[in-house]
Coordinates of C-alpha atoms in Angstrom, one line a residue:
M1 CA 0.0 0.0 0.0
P2 CA 1.4 3.6 -1.0
A3 CA 2.8 5.3 2.2
R4 CA 0.7 8.3 1.1
L5 CA -2.6 6.6 1.9
T6 CA -1.8 7.5 5.7
I7 CA -1.5 11.2 4.9
R8 CA -4.7 11.8 7.2
R9 CA -3.6 13.4 10.3
R10 CA -4.4 11.9 13.8
P11 CA -4.9 15.0 15.7
D12 CA -5.3 12.9 19.0
D13 CA -1.6 12.2 20.2
R14 CA 0.4 14.5 22.1
S15 CA 2.6 15.5 19.2
A16 CA -0.6 17.6 18.1
R17 CA -0.4 19.3 21.6
R18 CA 1.5 22.6 22.6
P19 CA 5.0 20.7 22.3
G20 CA 6.7 23.8 24.0
R21 CA 4.4 23.8 26.9
L22 CA 6.8 22.1 29.4
R23 CA 9.4 25.1 28.5
A24 CA 6.6 27.7 28.8
A25 CA 7.9 30.9 30.9
A26 CA 5.7 32.1 33.5
L27 CA 3.5 35.0 32.1
G28 CA 4.6 37.2 35.0
T29 CA 2.8 37.9 38.4
A30 CA 1.2 41.2 37.4
F31 CA -0.8 39.2 34.3
V32 CA -1.7 36.3 36.5
A33 CA -3.0 38.5 39.0
L34 CA -5.4 40.1 36.4
L35 CA -6.2 36.8 34.8
V36 CA -7.3 34.8 37.7
P37 CA -9.8 37.3 39.1
A38 CA -11.3 37.7 35.5
L39 CA -11.8 33.9 35.1
G40 CA -13.4 33.8 38.5
A41 CA -15.9 36.6 37.6
C42 CA -17.0 34.4 34.3
G43 CA -17.0 31.2 36.2
G44 CA -17.3 31.1 39.8
A45 CA -20.3 33.3 39.9
A46 CA -22.6 30.7 38.6
S47 CA -22.4 28.4 41.4
A48 CA -25.4 28.2 43.5
S49 CA -25.3 26.8 47.2
G50 CA -25.4 22.7 47.2
D51 CA -24.8 22.7 43.5
A52 CA -21.8 20.1 42.7
R53 CA -19.8 21.9 40.2
L54 CA -16.9 20.7 38.6
K55 CA -14.5 23.4 37.5
W56 CA -12.0 22.0 35.2
A57 CA -8.9 23.6 33.5
S58 CA -7.8 21.6 30.7
S59 CA -4.6 21.8 28.7
Y60 CA -6.4 19.5 26.1
F61 CA -9.6 21.5 25.4
P62 CA -10.9 19.8 22.3
A63 CA -10.5 21.3 18.9
H64 CA -13.3 19.3 17.5
W65 CA -16.4 17.9 19.5
D66 CA -17.4 15.6 16.7
P67 CA -15.6 12.5 18.1
V68 CA -15.0 11.1 14.6
V69 CA -12.9 14.2 13.7
S70 CA -11.4 14.7 17.4
G71 CA -9.8 11.4 17.3
S72 CA -8.7 8.7 19.9
G73 CA -6.0 10.6 22.1
A74 CA -6.1 13.0 25.0
Q75 CA -9.1 15.0 24.0
F76 CA -11.5 11.8 24.3
R77 CA -11.6 12.6 28.1
E78 CA -13.3 15.8 27.8
L79 CA -15.5 14.4 24.9
A80 CA -16.3 11.5 27.2
L81 CA -18.3 14.0 29.3
V82 CA -20.7 14.3 26.4
Y83 CA -20.4 10.8 24.7
A84 CA -20.9 7.3 25.7
S85 CA -19.3 4.2 24.0
L86 CA -20.4 0.5 23.5
T87 CA -17.9 -0.4 26.1
R88 CA -15.4 1.6 28.7
T89 CA -12.3 0.3 30.7
D90 CA -12.1 -0.7 34.4
E91 CA -9.3 -0.2 36.7
E92 CA -7.5 -3.2 35.1
G93 CA -7.6 -1.8 31.6
K94 CA -10.3 -4.5 30.6
A95 CA -13.4 -3.8 28.8
V96 CA -16.7 -3.6 30.7
P97 CA -20.2 -2.4 29.6
D98 CA -21.3 1.0 28.9
L99 CA -24.1 1.5 26.5
A100 CA -23.6 -2.1 25.5
E101 CA -24.8 -4.4 28.4
S102 CA -23.3 -7.4 26.9
W103 CA -21.7 -8.9 23.8
D104 CA -20.8 -12.2 22.6
Y105 CA -18.8 -13.8 19.7
N106 CA -19.5 -16.4 17.3
A107 CA -17.7 -19.8 17.3
A108 CA -15.3 -18.6 14.7
G109 CA -14.3 -15.2 16.4
D110 CA -15.0 -13.3 13.0
R111 CA -18.6 -11.9 14.2
I112 CA -19.5 -10.1 17.3
T113 CA -23.0 -8.9 18.5
F114 CA -23.3 -6.3 21.0
H115 CA -26.6 -5.9 22.9
V116 CA -27.5 -2.4 23.7
R117 CA -29.2 -1.6 26.8
P118 CA -32.9 -0.9 26.6
G119 CA -34.7 2.4 26.9
L120 CA -31.9 4.8 26.4
K121 CA -31.8 7.8 24.4
F122 CA -29.4 10.8 23.2
S123 CA -29.8 14.0 24.6
D124 CA -32.0 15.1 21.5
G125 CA -34.5 12.6 22.2
E126 CA -33.2 10.0 19.3
P127 CA -33.2 6.3 20.5
V128 CA -29.8 4.6 21.5
D129 CA -30.0 1.5 19.5
A130 CA -28.4 -0.7 17.2
A131 CA -28.8 1.6 14.2
A132 CA -27.2 4.4 16.0
V133 CA -24.1 2.1 16.6
K134 CA -24.3 1.0 12.7
T135 CA -24.4 4.8 11.9
A136 CA -21.3 5.7 14.4
I137 CA -19.0 2.9 12.7
E138 CA -19.9 3.6 9.4
R139 CA -19.2 7.4 9.8
A140 CA -15.9 6.7 11.4
Q141 CA -15.0 4.5 8.5
K142 CA -16.3 7.0 5.7
Q143 CA -16.3 10.4 6.7
K144 CA -13.7 12.4 4.8
N145 CA -12.1 14.0 7.9
S146 CA -12.4 10.9 10.2
A147 CA -9.4 10.6 12.5
L148 CA -10.7 7.1 13.3
F149 CA -10.6 5.2 9.9
G150 CA -7.5 3.3 10.4
D151 CA -8.6 2.1 13.8
L152 CA -11.5 0.1 12.4
T153 CA -10.3 -2.1 9.7
S154 CA -11.3 -5.2 11.3
I155 CA -14.8 -4.2 10.7
G156 CA -16.3 -5.2 7.3
S157 CA -20.0 -4.6 7.9
V158 CA -22.5 -4.0 10.5
R159 CA -26.3 -5.2 10.9
A160 CA -28.7 -3.5 13.0
D161 CA -31.5 -5.5 14.4
G162 CA -33.4 -3.4 17.0
L163 CA -31.0 -3.5 20.3
D164 CA -28.4 -5.8 18.7
A165 CA -25.5 -4.6 16.5
T166 CA -23.5 -7.4 14.8
L167 CA -20.3 -6.8 13.5
N168 CA -19.0 -8.8 10.7
L169 CA -15.4 -8.8 11.0
T170 CA -12.6 -9.0 8.2
Q171 CA -10.5 -11.4 10.3
V172 CA -10.8 -13.3 13.7
D173 CA -10.3 -10.4 16.1
Y174 CA -11.1 -10.7 20.0
Q175 CA -9.9 -7.1 20.6
I176 CA -13.1 -5.5 19.4
P177 CA -14.6 -5.1 22.8
Q178 CA -11.3 -3.3 24.1
L179 CA -11.3 -1.3 20.7
L180 CA -14.6 -0.2 20.7
G181 CA -14.5 2.0 24.2
E182 CA -14.2 6.0 24.8
R183 CA -11.2 6.4 22.4
V184 CA -12.5 5.1 19.1
L185 CA -16.3 4.9 19.4
Q186 CA -18.1 7.6 21.1
I187 CA -21.4 7.5 19.7
A188 CA -23.1 10.5 18.6
S189 CA -26.8 11.0 17.9
P190 CA -27.5 9.9 14.1
K191 CA -29.9 12.8 13.6
A192 CA -27.3 15.3 15.0
S193 CA -24.2 13.6 13.2
A194 CA -26.1 13.7 9.9
N195 CA -24.6 17.4 9.9
P196 CA -21.1 16.8 11.1
A197 CA -19.9 20.6 11.0
K198 CA -23.0 21.2 13.2
L199 CA -22.2 18.3 15.4
D200 CA -18.9 19.6 15.7
R201 CA -20.2 22.9 17.5
N202 CA -23.2 21.2 19.2
P203 CA -22.4 17.9 20.4
V204 CA -25.1 15.5 21.1
G205 CA -24.5 12.3 22.9
A206 CA -25.9 9.7 25.5
G207 CA -23.2 10.5 27.9
P208 CA -23.2 11.5 31.5
F209 CA -23.6 15.3 30.8
V210 CA -25.3 17.5 28.2
V211 CA -23.7 20.7 26.6
D212 CA -25.6 24.0 27.4
Q213 CA -23.0 26.5 26.1
L214 CA -19.8 25.8 23.9
V215 CA -17.3 28.5 23.0
P216 CA -15.1 26.9 20.4
G217 CA -11.4 26.6 21.9
T218 CA -12.1 28.4 25.1
K219 CA -15.2 26.9 27.3
A220 CA -17.9 24.6 27.8
V221 CA -20.8 24.4 30.3
L222 CA -22.6 21.3 30.9
R223 CA -25.2 19.7 33.1
K224 CA -25.9 16.3 34.4
N225 CA -28.1 14.2 31.8
P226 CA -30.8 12.5 33.8
D227 CA -31.3 10.0 30.9
Y228 CA -27.6 8.7 31.2
W229 CA -27.8 5.1 31.9
D230 CA -25.6 5.2 35.0
A231 CA -27.0 8.4 36.3
A232 CA -27.6 7.4 39.8
N233 CA -23.6 7.1 40.0
I234 CA -22.9 10.6 38.6
H235 CA -23.0 13.0 41.6
I236 CA -21.8 16.2 39.7
D237 CA -24.6 18.3 38.7
H238 CA -22.6 21.0 36.3
V239 CA -19.2 21.0 34.7
E240 CA -17.4 24.3 33.7
L241 CA -14.7 22.8 31.3
V242 CA -12.1 25.9 30.3
S243 CA -9.1 25.8 28.4
A244 CA -6.1 26.4 30.7
P245 CA -4.5 29.9 29.4
D246 CA -1.1 28.9 30.6
A247 CA 0.6 26.4 32.9
S248 CA 1.6 29.3 35.3
T249 CA -2.0 30.2 35.9
V250 CA -3.5 26.8 36.8
V251 CA -2.1 26.6 40.4
P252 CA -3.4 30.3 41.3
G253 CA -6.8 29.4 39.7
L254 CA -7.1 26.3 41.9
R255 CA -6.1 28.0 44.8
T256 CA -8.5 30.8 44.6
G257 CA -11.4 28.5 43.7
V258 CA -11.7 29.7 40.0
Y259 CA -11.1 25.8 39.3
N260 CA -11.1 22.5 41.5
F261 CA -9.7 20.3 39.0
A262 CA -7.1 20.7 36.5
D263 CA -4.4 18.9 34.1
L264 CA -1.2 19.7 35.7
D265 CA 2.2 20.5 34.1
P266 CA 5.0 18.7 35.9
S267 CA 6.8 22.0 36.4
Q268 CA 3.8 23.2 38.8
A269 CA 3.6 20.1 40.7
D270 CA 5.7 21.4 43.7
A271 CA 3.6 24.6 43.7
A272 CA 0.2 22.9 43.8
T273 CA 1.5 20.5 46.6
E274 CA 2.5 23.6 48.6
A275 CA -0.8 25.3 48.1
G276 CA -2.4 22.5 49.8
L277 CA -4.0 20.8 46.6
D278 CA -4.2 17.4 46.1
V279 CA -1.5 16.3 43.4
F280 CA -2.0 12.8 41.8
S281 CA -1.3 10.7 38.5
Q282 CA -3.7 8.7 36.7
P283 CA -2.1 5.6 35.0
G284 CA -1.8 5.7 31.4
F285 CA 0.0 4.5 28.2
N286 CA 1.9 7.8 27.3
A287 CA 5.1 7.1 25.6
S288 CA 7.5 9.5 23.4
N289 CA 10.0 8.2 20.9
I290 CA 12.3 9.1 18.4
S291 CA 11.2 8.1 15.0
L292 CA 13.4 6.9 12.2
N293 CA 12.9 6.4 8.5
V294 CA 15.1 3.4 7.9
N295 CA 14.0 3.8 4.1
K296 CA 16.4 6.9 4.1
A297 CA 20.2 7.3 4.7
P298 CA 21.8 6.9 7.2
F299 CA 19.2 4.9 8.9
D300 CA 19.3 2.3 6.4
D301 CA 22.3 1.0 8.3
D302 CA 21.5 -1.0 11.2
R303 CA 24.8 -0.1 13.1
V304 CA 23.8 3.6 12.7
V305 CA 20.4 3.0 14.1
D306 CA 21.9 0.9 17.1
A307 CA 24.4 3.8 17.6
L308 CA 21.4 6.1 18.3
R309 CA 19.9 3.6 20.6
Y310 CA 22.8 3.5 22.8
A311 CA 23.5 7.2 22.7
V312 CA 20.0 7.9 24.2
D313 CA 20.1 8.6 28.1
R314 CA 16.5 8.3 29.0
E315 CA 17.1 9.3 32.5
E316 CA 17.8 12.9 31.3
F317 CA 14.3 13.0 29.6
V318 CA 12.6 12.2 32.8
K319 CA 14.6 14.6 34.9
K320 CA 14.3 17.6 32.7
L321 CA 11.0 17.2 31.1
T322 CA 8.9 15.7 33.8
F323 CA 10.8 17.1 37.0
G324 CA 10.9 13.5 38.2
H325 CA 7.2 12.5 37.7
G326 CA 7.5 10.5 34.6
E327 CA 9.3 7.2 34.2
T328 CA 11.8 6.0 31.7
T329 CA 10.5 3.5 28.9
D330 CA 11.9 1.5 25.8
Q331 CA 8.4 0.4 24.9
P332 CA 4.8 1.7 24.2
F333 CA 3.5 0.1 27.5
P334 CA 4.2 0.8 31.2
K335 CA 5.5 -1.6 33.5
G336 CA 2.6 -3.9 35.2
Y337 CA 0.6 -3.8 32.2
I338 CA -0.4 -7.1 30.5
A339 CA 1.4 -6.2 27.2
Y340 CA 4.7 -5.1 29.0
D341 CA 7.5 -7.4 27.8
G342 CA 10.1 -7.8 30.7
Q343 CA 12.1 -9.7 28.4
S344 CA 13.1 -6.6 26.2
E345 CA 13.5 -4.3 28.9
G346 CA 16.9 -2.6 29.2
A347 CA 18.1 -4.1 25.6
Y348 CA 19.8 -1.0 24.6
P349 CA 21.2 0.8 27.8
H350 CA 22.7 4.2 27.5
D351 CA 26.4 3.5 26.2
P352 CA 27.9 6.5 24.4
A353 CA 31.3 4.7 23.9
R354 CA 29.6 1.7 22.3
S355 CA 27.8 3.9 20.3
R356 CA 30.7 5.8 18.7
K357 CA 32.1 2.3 18.1
L358 CA 29.3 1.4 15.9
L359 CA 29.4 4.5 14.2
A360 CA 33.2 4.0 13.4
E361 CA 32.3 0.4 12.3
A362 CA 29.9 1.8 9.7
G363 CA 32.3 4.2 8.2
H364 CA 31.7 7.6 9.9
S365 CA 34.0 10.0 11.4
P366 CA 32.9 12.3 14.1
G367 CA 30.7 15.3 13.0
D368 CA 30.1 13.7 9.2
I369 CA 26.5 12.6 10.0
K370 CA 24.5 15.7 9.9
L371 CA 20.6 15.0 10.4
D372 CA 17.7 17.5 10.6
L373 CA 15.2 16.8 13.2
V374 CA 11.8 18.0 11.9
I375 CA 9.2 18.7 14.7
P376 CA 6.0 20.8 14.6
A377 CA 7.1 23.5 17.1
E378 CA 9.4 24.2 19.8
D379 CA 10.1 21.3 21.9
P380 CA 12.8 20.5 24.7
Q381 CA 13.0 17.1 24.0
A382 CA 14.4 18.0 20.5
E383 CA 17.3 19.9 22.6
I384 CA 17.9 16.7 24.5
V385 CA 18.3 14.6 21.5
Q386 CA 20.4 17.2 19.9
S387 CA 22.8 17.2 23.0
Q388 CA 22.8 13.3 23.5
L389 CA 23.7 12.8 19.8
A390 CA 26.4 15.6 19.6
A391 CA 28.1 13.7 22.5
V392 CA 28.6 10.7 20.0
G393 CA 29.7 12.8 17.0
I394 CA 26.3 13.2 15.3
K395 CA 25.4 16.8 14.4
V396 CA 21.6 17.4 14.6
T397 CA 19.8 20.7 13.2
I398 CA 16.2 21.3 14.8
R399 CA 14.0 22.5 12.1
I400 CA 10.5 23.6 13.0
D401 CA 7.5 22.7 10.4
K402 CA 4.4 24.1 11.2
N403 CA 2.9 21.8 8.6
W404 CA 5.1 18.9 10.1
A405 CA 2.1 16.5 10.2
T406 CA 1.8 16.4 6.5
P407 CA 5.2 15.0 5.6
F408 CA 5.2 12.9 8.8
F409 CA 2.1 10.9 8.2
A410 CA 3.1 11.0 4.5
K411 CA 6.4 9.1 5.8
D412 CA 8.5 11.8 4.0
L413 CA 10.7 12.6 7.1
A414 CA 13.8 10.7 7.9
F415 CA 14.1 11.9 11.5
S416 CA 11.5 12.9 13.9
L417 CA 9.8 13.1 17.3
Y418 CA 6.4 11.5 18.4
S419 CA 4.5 11.3 21.7
T420 CA 1.3 9.2 22.2
T421 CA -1.3 8.6 24.7
G422 CA -1.6 5.0 23.8
R423 CA -4.7 3.0 23.0
D424 CA -7.1 0.7 25.1
S425 CA -6.5 -2.1 22.8
A426 CA -2.7 -3.4 23.2
V427 CA -3.0 -4.6 19.5
Q428 CA -4.0 -1.3 18.4
T429 CA -1.1 0.3 19.9
L430 CA 1.2 -2.2 18.4
T431 CA 0.1 -2.0 15.0
A432 CA 0.0 1.9 14.9
H433 CA 3.7 1.8 15.9
F434 CA 5.1 -1.3 14.3
G435 CA 2.8 -2.3 11.3
P436 CA 3.4 -1.8 7.9
N437 CA 0.9 0.9 7.4
G438 CA 0.9 2.0 11.0
P439 CA 0.3 5.9 11.3
L440 CA 3.1 6.1 13.8
N441 CA 5.8 4.0 11.7
L442 CA 7.6 6.7 9.9
S443 CA 9.3 3.6 8.1
T444 CA 6.1 2.2 6.3
P445 CA 6.1 -0.1 4.5
Y446 CA 8.8 -1.6 6.9
E447 CA 7.8 -3.9 9.7
P448 CA 10.1 -6.1 11.9
D449 CA 10.2 -9.7 11.1
G450 CA 7.7 -12.0 12.5
F451 CA 5.4 -8.9 13.6
E452 CA 2.4 -9.7 11.4
E453 CA 2.1 -13.2 12.4
A454 CA 2.5 -12.3 16.0
V455 CA -0.2 -9.7 16.1
A456 CA -2.6 -12.0 14.0
K457 CA -2.2 -14.9 16.5
V458 CA -3.1 -12.4 19.6
R459 CA -6.3 -11.5 17.6
R460 CA -6.9 -15.0 17.5
T461 CA -6.7 -15.5 21.1
P462 CA -9.8 -14.7 23.5
L463 CA -8.9 -12.3 26.2
E464 CA -9.9 -14.6 28.8
A465 CA -7.7 -17.4 27.5
P466 CA -4.8 -18.6 29.7
G467 CA -2.3 -17.9 27.2
Y468 CA -3.3 -14.7 26.2
A469 CA -0.9 -12.6 28.4
R470 CA 2.1 -14.6 27.1
T471 CA 0.9 -14.3 23.3
L472 CA 0.5 -10.5 23.6
Q473 CA 3.9 -10.0 25.4
E474 CA 5.6 -12.2 22.3
A475 CA 3.7 -9.8 19.9
T476 CA 5.2 -6.8 21.9
R477 CA 8.6 -8.4 21.8
A478 CA 8.4 -9.1 18.1
G479 CA 7.3 -5.3 17.5
L480 CA 10.4 -4.0 19.7
R481 CA 12.7 -5.5 17.0
S482 CA 11.6 -2.5 14.7
R483 CA 14.7 -0.4 13.9
A484 CA 12.1 2.7 13.2
L485 CA 11.6 3.8 16.9
I486 CA 13.5 4.4 19.9
F487 CA 11.3 4.8 23.0
T488 CA 12.5 7.4 25.6
F489 CA 10.2 8.3 28.4
S490 CA 6.8 8.2 29.7
S491 CA 5.1 11.6 30.9
P492 CA 2.7 11.5 33.5
N493 CA -0.9 12.0 33.5
L494 CA -0.9 14.5 36.2
F495 CA -3.5 16.4 37.9
A496 CA -4.4 18.7 40.9
K497 CA -7.6 19.1 42.5
S498 CA -9.0 20.8 45.4
P499 CA -9.6 18.8 48.4
S500 CA -13.5 19.2 47.9
V501 CA -13.3 16.7 45.0
S502 CA -13.2 13.1 45.9
G503 CA -10.7 10.7 44.5
L504 CA -11.2 9.3 41.0
P505 CA -11.2 5.6 39.7
K506 CA -8.0 4.6 38.5
N507 CA -8.7 3.4 35.0
P508 CA -5.8 3.8 32.8
A509 CA -5.6 6.7 30.6
H510 CA -9.2 7.7 31.3
I511 CA -11.2 10.3 33.4
D512 CA -14.0 8.5 34.9
W513 CA -16.4 10.6 36.9
T514 CA -18.5 7.7 38.2
G515 CA -18.8 7.9 42.0
V516 CA -16.9 11.5 42.2
K517 CA -18.4 13.7 44.6
I518 CA -17.7 17.5 45.1
A519 CA -18.3 18.8 48.7
D520 CA -19.8 22.3 49.3
A521 CA -16.6 24.5 49.3
S522 CA -18.8 27.4 50.6

């Protein structure tokens, strides 16, 4: 398949964030002093006594509210306020019922039927049924600006019969319940989604909240959805979601009550703790990598690729970029997760001397390899890479291209950076990074030997099968033989909240408001 078929941008991952966020300078105390009261005037005054109101400052405020366009990365957490899915994940990362109360496969494993809960409706009054599921899947597959089309290749067709949605698969795939959760299939009202542009401005779902007001890119005001299937366990009456103007304003806003919940930049963690706020991390699948195109020189030489692997000091990324709150990683899964492969851990330790030796064996003298590191915006990761490679004799020039996404997803670049929030289906994570047409594989159509069959074996293995974990880890091991990616560190899903907000469920990568309560802070 030609590489240019993957040119559609996936706006969901962290490379589409503000990459310079970690190095943003404080705006100045005078500006912050003016900004916080102004936000308080527009947000806090609406709170009524006894009203459980979540005031969330988000650094991932959705650019799109049509879930098909928004994609399956960090912004899905905010869209999950409005939309529900067939499944969701529990604290172990396993698929559990959401809009679907159950599901079952046929004996061959190439057909799955989801049974939708009876009596549900979208916030516009339209029924939540199998026809709505069919519309959601087909729209994600066919809409021109869909960011999800590549995630649904296992689904051939959908048959709707009342509350039963039957998916005919293109291959045996027991990953489907993991796949069709909040990241990939947030279901919109079919009536509303008939006009995608309007849906993008006026979201209509069957989730725990309903949008009352939306100021694009700035603010959303929501109220509890009494028709949500699990409304009895939603104890928040209203949500004010605002785009965090700058990392340095978040802690003052939390301290003064403008917000009571916020995404937190690691640079602000100490200040938040000193202010008496609850600082915590949610488990997740964040992983940053150095992306190489092995179809282009000098990375078509395995010795040069290995030289880069040994040149990388992962601890420096953690120390300088996450202020110690992140973790080093050499694979796209966190330790302790079912897909993490312990046998592959530490395969390429930091060893500059070995790196220089490999470069010499490949016929390169210090300074004769010159690389352009192309990134979308200023990013301190790039400077660390530049410094570490300089230490082994490779000269790196950082080049910023605001249209970076086009050459990256067209696989035209030779050398870049990418950070992902992962996926709920481990197979989806693996194929995105290592598959021949994976959107995060800069070296398309290259894939490591044995990877395709290893992934197919995982798909053929039921999730509850005794050998599932071993089979999945073997697929991870096969993927990590790829020469196209060097994983570096995992940034934390770091948050701060007022003590008035109770603890959140520890669902990996998700923000779940089920059971969360907000005490009256007046």
